[in-house]
mmCIF file of N, CA and C in Angstrom:
data_model
loop_
_atom_site.group_PDB
_atom_site.id
_atom_site.type_symbol
_atom_site.label_atom_id
_atom_site.label_comp_id
_atom_site.label_asym_id
_atom_site.label_seq_id
_atom_site.Cartn_x
_atom_site.Cartn_y
_atom_site.Cartn_z
ATOM 1 N N UNK A 1 0.803 -1.180 0.000
ATOM 2 C CA UNK A 1 0.000 0.000 0.000
ATOM 3 C C UNK A 1 0.863 1.269 0.000
ATOM 4 N N UNK A 2 2.026 1.333 0.660
ATOM 5 C CA UNK A 2 2.836 2.543 0.605
ATOM 6 C C UNK A 2 3.292 2.845 -0.823
ATOM 7 N N UNK A 3 3.543 1.810 -1.615
ATOM 8 C CA UNK A 3 3.951 2.034 -2.996
ATOM 9 C C UNK A 3 2.823 2.656 -3.811
ATOM 10 N N UNK A 4 1.605 2.213 -3.505
ATOM 11 C CA UNK A 4 0.444 2.740 -4.216
ATOM 12 C C UNK A 4 0.233 4.210 -3.868
ATOM 13 N N UNK A 5 0.360 4.556 -2.592
ATOM 14 C CA UNK A 5 0.189 5.953 -2.173
ATOM 15 C C UNK A 5 1.291 6.829 -2.775
ATOM 16 N N UNK A 6 2.492 6.286 -2.824
ATOM 17 C CA UNK A 6 3.596 7.035 -3.403
ATOM 18 C C UNK A 6 3.326 7.313 -4.890
ATOM 19 N N UNK A 7 2.815 6.333 -5.610
ATOM 20 C CA UNK A 7 2.496 6.491 -7.030
ATOM 21 C C UNK A 7 1.387 7.504 -7.243
ATOM 22 N N UNK A 8 0.352 7.425 -6.381
ATOM 23 C CA UNK A 8 -0.762 8.377 -6.467
ATOM 24 C C UNK A 8 -0.260 9.778 -6.145
ATOM 25 N N UNK A 9 0.587 9.892 -5.116
ATOM 26 C CA UNK A 9 1.113 11.209 -4.730
ATOM 27 C C UNK A 9 1.974 11.781 -5.849
ATOM 28 N N UNK A 10 2.813 10.935 -6.431
ATOM 29 C CA UNK A 10 3.664 11.399 -7.530
ATOM 30 C C UNK A 10 2.792 11.864 -8.703
ATOM 31 N N UNK A 11 1.762 11.102 -9.028
ATOM 32 C CA UNK A 11 0.863 11.458 -10.118
ATOM 33 C C UNK A 11 0.171 12.789 -9.811
ATOM 34 N N UNK A 12 -0.226 13.000 -8.571
ATOM 35 C CA UNK A 12 -0.887 14.243 -8.183
ATOM 36 C C UNK A 12 0.063 15.429 -8.320
ATOM 37 N N UNK A 13 1.318 15.233 -7.927
ATOM 38 C CA UNK A 13 2.303 16.316 -8.023
ATOM 39 C C UNK A 13 2.578 16.643 -9.490
ATOM 40 N N UNK A 14 2.768 15.611 -10.304
ATOM 41 C CA UNK A 14 3.043 15.825 -11.724
ATOM 42 C C UNK A 14 1.838 16.501 -12.385
ATOM 43 N N UNK A 15 0.644 16.039 -12.078
ATOM 44 C CA UNK A 15 -0.561 16.620 -12.675
ATOM 45 C C UNK A 15 -0.747 18.062 -12.210
ATOM 46 N N UNK A 16 -0.498 18.332 -10.958
ATOM 47 C CA UNK A 16 -0.630 19.695 -10.429
ATOM 48 C C UNK A 16 0.372 20.641 -11.074
ATOM 49 N N UNK A 17 1.610 20.164 -11.223
ATOM 50 C CA UNK A 17 2.643 20.983 -11.862
ATOM 51 C C UNK A 17 2.278 21.245 -13.316
ATOM 52 N N UNK A 18 1.851 20.197 -14.000
ATOM 53 C CA UNK A 18 1.466 20.342 -15.401
ATOM 54 C C UNK A 18 0.295 21.312 -15.534
ATOM 55 N N UNK A 19 -0.655 21.229 -14.628
ATOM 56 C CA UNK A 19 -1.810 22.105 -14.663
ATOM 57 C C UNK A 19 -1.392 23.560 -14.416
ATOM 58 N N UNK A 20 -0.486 23.769 -13.462
ATOM 59 C CA UNK A 20 -0.019 25.127 -13.165
ATOM 60 C C UNK A 20 0.741 25.715 -14.353
ATOM 61 N N UNK A 21 1.610 24.928 -14.967
ATOM 62 C CA UNK A 21 2.378 25.400 -16.115
ATOM 63 C C UNK A 21 1.450 25.701 -17.286
ATOM 64 N N UNK A 22 0.511 24.806 -17.541
ATOM 65 C CA UNK A 22 -0.427 25.011 -18.642
ATOM 66 C C UNK A 22 -1.272 26.261 -18.406
ATOM 67 N N UNK A 23 -1.689 26.489 -17.182
ATOM 68 C CA UNK A 23 -2.483 27.675 -16.856
ATOM 69 C C UNK A 23 -1.680 28.948 -17.070
ATOM 70 N N UNK A 24 -0.415 28.910 -16.672
ATOM 71 C CA UNK A 24 0.447 30.082 -16.848
ATOM 72 C C UNK A 24 0.659 30.388 -18.333
ATOM 73 N N UNK A 25 0.916 29.339 -19.118
ATOM 74 C CA UNK A 25 1.103 29.509 -20.558
ATOM 75 C C UNK A 25 -0.179 30.060 -21.196
ATOM 76 N N UNK A 26 -1.306 29.513 -20.761
ATOM 77 C CA UNK A 26 -2.594 29.951 -21.323
ATOM 78 C C UNK A 26 -2.854 31.430 -21.002
ATOM 79 N N UNK A 27 -2.569 31.835 -19.765
ATOM 80 C CA UNK A 27 -2.777 33.240 -19.387
ATOM 81 C C UNK A 27 -1.844 34.169 -20.167
ATOM 82 N N UNK A 28 -0.592 33.751 -20.347
ATOM 83 C CA UNK A 28 0.372 34.564 -21.096
ATOM 84 C C UNK A 28 -0.069 34.725 -22.553
ATOM 85 N N UNK A 29 -0.498 33.638 -23.158
ATOM 86 C CA UNK A 29 -0.959 33.710 -24.546
ATOM 87 C C UNK A 29 -2.222 34.564 -24.667
ATOM 88 N N UNK A 30 -3.131 34.403 -23.712
ATOM 89 C CA UNK A 30 -4.362 35.198 -23.742
ATOM 90 C C UNK A 30 -4.036 36.683 -23.616
ATOM 91 N N UNK A 31 -3.072 37.016 -22.753
ATOM 92 C CA UNK A 31 -2.674 38.406 -22.584
ATOM 93 C C UNK A 31 -2.051 38.953 -23.862
ATOM 94 N N UNK A 32 -1.185 38.152 -24.488
ATOM 95 C CA UNK A 32 -0.525 38.589 -25.719
ATOM 96 C C UNK A 32 -1.552 38.801 -26.835
ATOM 97 N N UNK A 33 -2.483 37.873 -26.963
ATOM 98 C CA UNK A 33 -3.501 37.990 -28.004
ATOM 99 C C UNK A 33 -4.432 39.173 -27.730
ATOM 100 N N UNK A 34 -4.726 39.427 -26.455
ATOM 101 C CA UNK A 34 -5.587 40.563 -26.110
ATOM 102 C C UNK A 34 -4.915 41.878 -26.496
ATOM 103 N N UNK A 35 -3.595 41.990 -26.239
ATOM 104 C CA UNK A 35 -2.871 43.208 -26.626
ATOM 105 C C UNK A 35 -2.883 43.393 -28.138
ATOM 106 N N UNK A 36 -2.654 42.301 -28.863
ATOM 107 C CA UNK A 36 -2.636 42.382 -30.320
ATOM 108 C C UNK A 36 -4.021 42.760 -30.854
ATOM 109 N N UNK A 37 -5.071 42.189 -30.258
ATOM 110 C CA UNK A 37 -6.436 42.523 -30.675
ATOM 111 C C UNK A 37 -6.742 43.998 -30.402
ATOM 112 N N UNK A 38 -6.268 44.504 -29.264
ATOM 113 C CA UNK A 38 -6.506 45.907 -28.924
ATOM 114 C C UNK A 38 -5.794 46.824 -29.915
ATOM 115 N N UNK A 39 -4.549 46.486 -30.288
ATOM 116 C CA UNK A 39 -3.817 47.290 -31.269
ATOM 117 C C UNK A 39 -4.522 47.270 -32.623
ATOM 118 N N UNK A 40 -4.975 46.101 -33.027
ATOM 119 C CA UNK A 40 -5.676 45.974 -34.309
ATOM 120 C C UNK A 40 -6.957 46.798 -34.301
ATOM 121 N N UNK A 41 -7.696 46.735 -33.211
ATOM 122 C CA UNK A 41 -8.949 47.487 -33.116
ATOM 123 C C UNK A 41 -8.671 48.992 -33.146
ATOM 124 N N UNK A 42 -7.627 49.424 -32.450
ATOM 125 C CA UNK A 42 -7.298 50.855 -32.430
ATOM 126 C C UNK A 42 -6.901 51.332 -33.826
ATOM 127 N N UNK A 43 -6.112 50.537 -34.522
ATOM 128 C CA UNK A 43 -5.701 50.899 -35.880
ATOM 129 C C UNK A 43 -6.907 50.958 -36.814
ATOM 130 N N UNK A 44 -7.787 49.982 -36.691
ATOM 131 C CA UNK A 44 -8.981 49.936 -37.538
ATOM 132 C C UNK A 44 -9.879 51.136 -37.247
ATOM 133 N N UNK A 45 -10.087 51.441 -35.962
ATOM 134 C CA UNK A 45 -10.936 52.578 -35.601
ATOM 135 C C UNK A 45 -10.352 53.892 -36.103
ATOM 136 N N UNK A 46 -9.039 54.046 -35.974
ATOM 137 C CA UNK A 46 -8.396 55.277 -36.434
ATOM 138 C C UNK A 46 -8.558 55.432 -37.946
ATOM 139 N N UNK A 47 -8.361 54.340 -38.689
ATOM 140 C CA UNK A 47 -8.517 54.393 -40.143
ATOM 141 C C UNK A 47 -9.962 54.726 -40.505
ATOM 142 N N UNK A 48 -10.912 54.170 -39.775
ATOM 143 C CA UNK A 48 -12.329 54.439 -40.043
ATOM 144 C C UNK A 48 -12.643 55.909 -39.822
ATOM 145 N N UNK A 49 -12.176 56.470 -38.700
ATOM 146 C CA UNK A 49 -12.487 57.860 -38.396
ATOM 147 C C UNK A 49 -11.800 58.807 -39.366
ATOM 148 N N UNK A 50 -10.637 58.439 -39.866
ATOM 149 C CA UNK A 50 -9.975 59.290 -40.853
ATOM 150 C C UNK A 50 -10.754 59.312 -42.158
ATOM 151 N N UNK A 51 -11.386 58.191 -42.505
ATOM 152 C CA UNK A 51 -12.158 58.138 -43.738
ATOM 153 C C UNK A 51 -13.497 58.842 -43.602
ATOM 154 N N UNK A 52 -14.097 58.772 -42.416
ATOM 155 C CA UNK A 52 -15.444 59.318 -42.247
ATOM 156 C C UNK A 52 -15.452 60.730 -41.688
ATOM 157 N N UNK A 53 -14.326 61.215 -41.190
ATOM 158 C CA UNK A 53 -14.282 62.554 -40.625
ATOM 159 C C UNK A 53 -14.446 63.570 -41.748
ATOM 160 N N UNK A 54 -15.222 64.612 -41.485
ATOM 161 C CA UNK A 54 -15.384 65.629 -42.531
ATOM 162 C C UNK A 54 -14.053 66.324 -42.792
ATOM 163 N N UNK A 55 -13.840 66.661 -44.027
ATOM 164 C CA UNK A 55 -12.607 67.352 -44.397
ATOM 165 C C UNK A 55 -12.611 68.732 -43.755
ATOM 166 N N UNK A 56 -11.476 69.167 -43.274
ATOM 167 C CA UNK A 56 -11.441 70.499 -42.662
ATOM 168 C C UNK A 56 -11.729 71.561 -43.716
ATOM 169 N N UNK A 57 -12.410 72.585 -43.268
ATOM 170 C CA UNK A 57 -12.752 73.682 -44.162
ATOM 171 C C UNK A 57 -11.466 74.377 -44.605
ATOM 172 N N UNK A 58 -11.307 74.577 -45.895
ATOM 173 C CA UNK A 58 -10.107 75.299 -46.333
ATOM 174 C C UNK A 58 -10.211 76.752 -45.914
ATOM 175 N N UNK A 59 -9.090 77.289 -45.511
ATOM 176 C CA UNK A 59 -9.089 78.683 -45.097
ATOM 177 C C UNK A 59 -9.195 79.549 -46.341
ATOM 178 N N UNK A 60 -10.002 80.593 -46.258
ATOM 179 C CA UNK A 60 -10.118 81.457 -47.440
ATOM 180 C C UNK A 60 -8.765 82.078 -47.755
ATOM 181 N N UNK A 61 -8.485 82.169 -49.024
ATOM 182 C CA UNK A 61 -7.216 82.751 -49.454
ATOM 183 C C UNK A 61 -7.210 84.231 -49.102
ATOM 184 N N UNK A 62 -6.106 84.663 -48.596
ATOM 185 C CA UNK A 62 -5.986 86.067 -48.232
ATOM 186 C C UNK A 62 -5.894 86.892 -49.507
ATOM 187 N N UNK A 63 -6.603 87.977 -49.506
ATOM 188 C CA UNK A 63 -6.577 88.857 -50.671
ATOM 189 C C UNK A 63 -5.181 89.454 -50.789
ATOM 190 N N UNK A 64 -4.678 89.538 -52.004
ATOM 191 C CA UNK A 64 -3.348 90.128 -52.146
ATOM 192 C C UNK A 64 -3.385 91.584 -51.692
ATOM 193 N N UNK A 65 -2.299 92.049 -51.146
ATOM 194 C CA UNK A 65 -2.316 93.438 -50.683
ATOM 195 C C UNK A 65 -2.504 94.370 -51.875
ATOM 196 N N UNK A 66 -3.203 95.446 -51.643
ATOM 197 C CA UNK A 66 -3.446 96.367 -52.766
ATOM 198 C C UNK A 66 -2.117 96.922 -53.277
ATOM 199 N N UNK A 67 -2.067 97.106 -54.561
ATOM 200 C CA UNK A 67 -0.855 97.659 -55.169
ATOM 201 C C UNK A 67 -0.666 99.089 -54.661
ATOM 202 N N UNK A 68 0.567 99.436 -54.382
ATOM 203 C CA UNK A 68 0.775 100.798 -53.882
ATOM 204 C C UNK A 68 0.392 101.807 -54.969
ATOM 205 N N UNK A 69 -0.192 102.866 -54.528
ATOM 206 C CA UNK A 69 -0.616 103.906 -55.465
ATOM 207 C C UNK A 69 0.628 104.504 -56.124
ATOM 208 N N UNK A 70 0.599 104.519 -57.435
ATOM 209 C CA UNK A 70 1.738 105.044 -58.175
ATOM 210 C C UNK A 70 1.444 106.495 -58.533
ATOM 211 N N UNK A 71 2.382 107.315 -58.206
ATOM 212 C CA UNK A 71 2.223 108.746 -58.485
ATOM 213 C C UNK A 71 2.541 108.998 -59.960
ATOM 214 N N UNK A 72 1.591 109.546 -60.707
ATOM 215 C CA UNK A 72 1.843 109.806 -62.141
ATOM 216 C C UNK A 72 3.028 110.736 -62.380
ATOM 217 N N UNK A 73 3.259 111.666 -61.455
ATOM 218 C CA UNK A 73 4.387 112.583 -61.633
ATOM 219 C C UNK A 73 5.712 111.826 -61.547
ATOM 220 N N UNK A 74 5.799 110.864 -60.613
ATOM 221 C CA UNK A 74 7.018 110.046 -60.507
ATOM 222 C C UNK A 74 7.223 109.237 -61.777
ATOM 223 N N UNK A 75 6.128 108.681 -62.307
ATOM 224 C CA UNK A 75 6.229 107.888 -63.527
ATOM 225 C C UNK A 75 6.703 108.741 -64.699
ATOM 226 N N UNK A 76 6.137 109.937 -64.815
ATOM 227 C CA UNK A 76 6.531 110.833 -65.907
ATOM 228 C C UNK A 76 7.998 111.250 -65.773
ATOM 229 N N UNK A 77 8.430 111.470 -64.540
ATOM 230 C CA UNK A 77 9.822 111.860 -64.313
ATOM 231 C C UNK A 77 10.770 110.720 -64.739
ATOM 232 N N UNK A 78 10.437 109.469 -64.344
ATOM 233 C CA UNK A 78 11.266 108.330 -64.733
ATOM 234 C C UNK A 78 11.248 108.144 -66.249
ATOM 235 N N UNK A 79 10.078 108.350 -66.829
ATOM 236 C CA UNK A 79 9.949 108.234 -68.283
ATOM 237 C C UNK A 79 10.813 109.286 -68.978
ATOM 238 N N UNK A 80 10.821 110.497 -68.444
ATOM 239 C CA UNK A 80 11.653 111.570 -69.002
ATOM 240 C C UNK A 80 13.129 111.221 -68.902
ATOM 241 N N UNK A 81 13.540 110.631 -67.763
ATOM 242 C CA UNK A 81 14.939 110.247 -67.602
ATOM 243 C C UNK A 81 15.330 109.177 -68.628
ATOM 244 N N UNK A 82 14.418 108.212 -68.875
ATOM 245 C CA UNK A 82 14.701 107.162 -69.860
ATOM 246 C C UNK A 82 14.841 107.767 -71.267
ATOM 247 N N UNK A 83 13.988 108.773 -71.573
ATOM 248 C CA UNK A 83 14.066 109.412 -72.894
ATOM 249 C C UNK A 83 15.364 110.198 -73.019
ATOM 250 N N UNK A 84 15.728 110.882 -71.925
ATOM 251 C CA UNK A 84 16.944 111.697 -71.954
ATOM 252 C C UNK A 84 18.193 110.822 -72.091
ATOM 253 N N UNK A 85 18.161 109.616 -71.494
ATOM 254 C CA UNK A 85 19.336 108.742 -71.588
ATOM 255 C C UNK A 85 19.384 107.995 -72.908
ATOM 256 N N UNK A 86 18.335 108.086 -73.712
ATOM 257 C CA UNK A 86 18.326 107.467 -75.032
ATOM 258 C C UNK A 86 17.726 106.078 -75.059
ATOM 259 N N UNK A 87 17.141 105.634 -73.958
ATOM 260 C CA UNK A 87 16.526 104.302 -73.912
ATOM 261 C C UNK A 87 15.223 104.309 -74.689
ATOM 262 N N UNK A 88 14.474 105.404 -74.608
ATOM 263 C CA UNK A 88 13.186 105.505 -75.293
ATOM 264 C C UNK A 88 13.285 106.476 -76.464
ATOM 265 N N UNK A 89 12.561 106.158 -77.498
ATOM 266 C CA UNK A 89 12.451 107.092 -78.634
ATOM 267 C C UNK A 89 11.341 108.075 -78.336
ATOM 268 N N UNK A 90 11.205 109.114 -79.204
ATOM 269 C CA UNK A 90 10.130 110.095 -79.016
ATOM 270 C C UNK A 90 8.755 109.438 -79.093
ATOM 271 N N UNK A 91 8.591 108.505 -80.021
ATOM 272 C CA UNK A 91 7.290 107.838 -80.197
ATOM 273 C C UNK A 91 6.954 106.982 -78.967
ATOM 274 N N UNK A 92 7.944 106.249 -78.454
ATOM 275 C CA UNK A 92 7.712 105.417 -77.261
ATOM 276 C C UNK A 92 7.393 106.299 -76.059
ATOM 277 N N UNK A 93 8.121 107.420 -75.958
ATOM 278 C CA UNK A 93 7.889 108.334 -74.848
ATOM 279 C C UNK A 93 6.476 108.894 -74.894
ATOM 280 N N UNK A 94 6.025 109.298 -76.064
ATOM 281 C CA UNK A 94 4.684 109.868 -76.207
ATOM 282 C C UNK A 94 3.602 108.815 -75.905
ATOM 283 N N UNK A 95 3.822 107.568 -76.334
ATOM 284 C CA UNK A 95 2.842 106.503 -76.092
ATOM 285 C C UNK A 95 2.727 106.213 -74.592
ATOM 286 N N UNK A 96 3.870 106.119 -73.919
ATOM 287 C CA UNK A 96 3.856 105.842 -72.473
ATOM 288 C C UNK A 96 3.283 107.021 -71.689
ATOM 289 N N UNK A 97 3.606 108.213 -72.136
ATOM 290 C CA UNK A 97 3.092 109.416 -71.477
ATOM 291 C C UNK A 97 1.572 109.469 -71.592
ATOM 292 N N UNK A 98 1.044 109.108 -72.758
ATOM 293 C CA UNK A 98 -0.410 109.106 -72.952
ATOM 294 C C UNK A 98 -1.067 108.069 -72.040
ATOM 295 N N UNK A 99 -0.438 106.904 -71.885
ATOM 296 C CA UNK A 99 -0.982 105.865 -70.982
ATOM 297 C C UNK A 99 -1.038 106.370 -69.549
ATOM 298 N N UNK A 100 0.054 106.987 -69.121
ATOM 299 C CA UNK A 100 0.134 107.470 -67.723
ATOM 300 C C UNK A 100 -0.940 108.537 -67.477
ATOM 301 N N UNK A 101 -1.061 109.468 -68.405
ATOM 302 C CA UNK A 101 -2.024 110.557 -68.203
ATOM 303 C C UNK A 101 -3.471 110.082 -68.338
ATOM 304 N N UNK A 102 -3.707 109.023 -69.111
ATOM 305 C CA UNK A 102 -5.065 108.491 -69.275
ATOM 306 C C UNK A 102 -5.487 107.647 -68.064
ATOM 307 N N UNK A 103 -4.521 106.998 -67.431
ATOM 308 C CA UNK A 103 -4.846 106.032 -66.390
ATOM 309 C C UNK A 103 -4.967 106.626 -65.073
#
């Protein structure tokens, strides 16, 4: 009978150890899979919200600053200098002068 009890006790110890190890492995795997599932769900949700989120309103383009007012007298003076230096002919000078005075 002592041999039988020893065999039963040994079997109980081996089974208990095996059960504890298997439980630990199972919990570790479940934890790892849960983390991976959570990452996958977060990635999927983020992709979904990026597709369904309304596009941000474009900001209205700023109007270009108004052109500085050009003084016709300054323009005529520069035009006269160009004619005096020989860059402009009399005909070109008269055409540009007419534009400046008309505008």
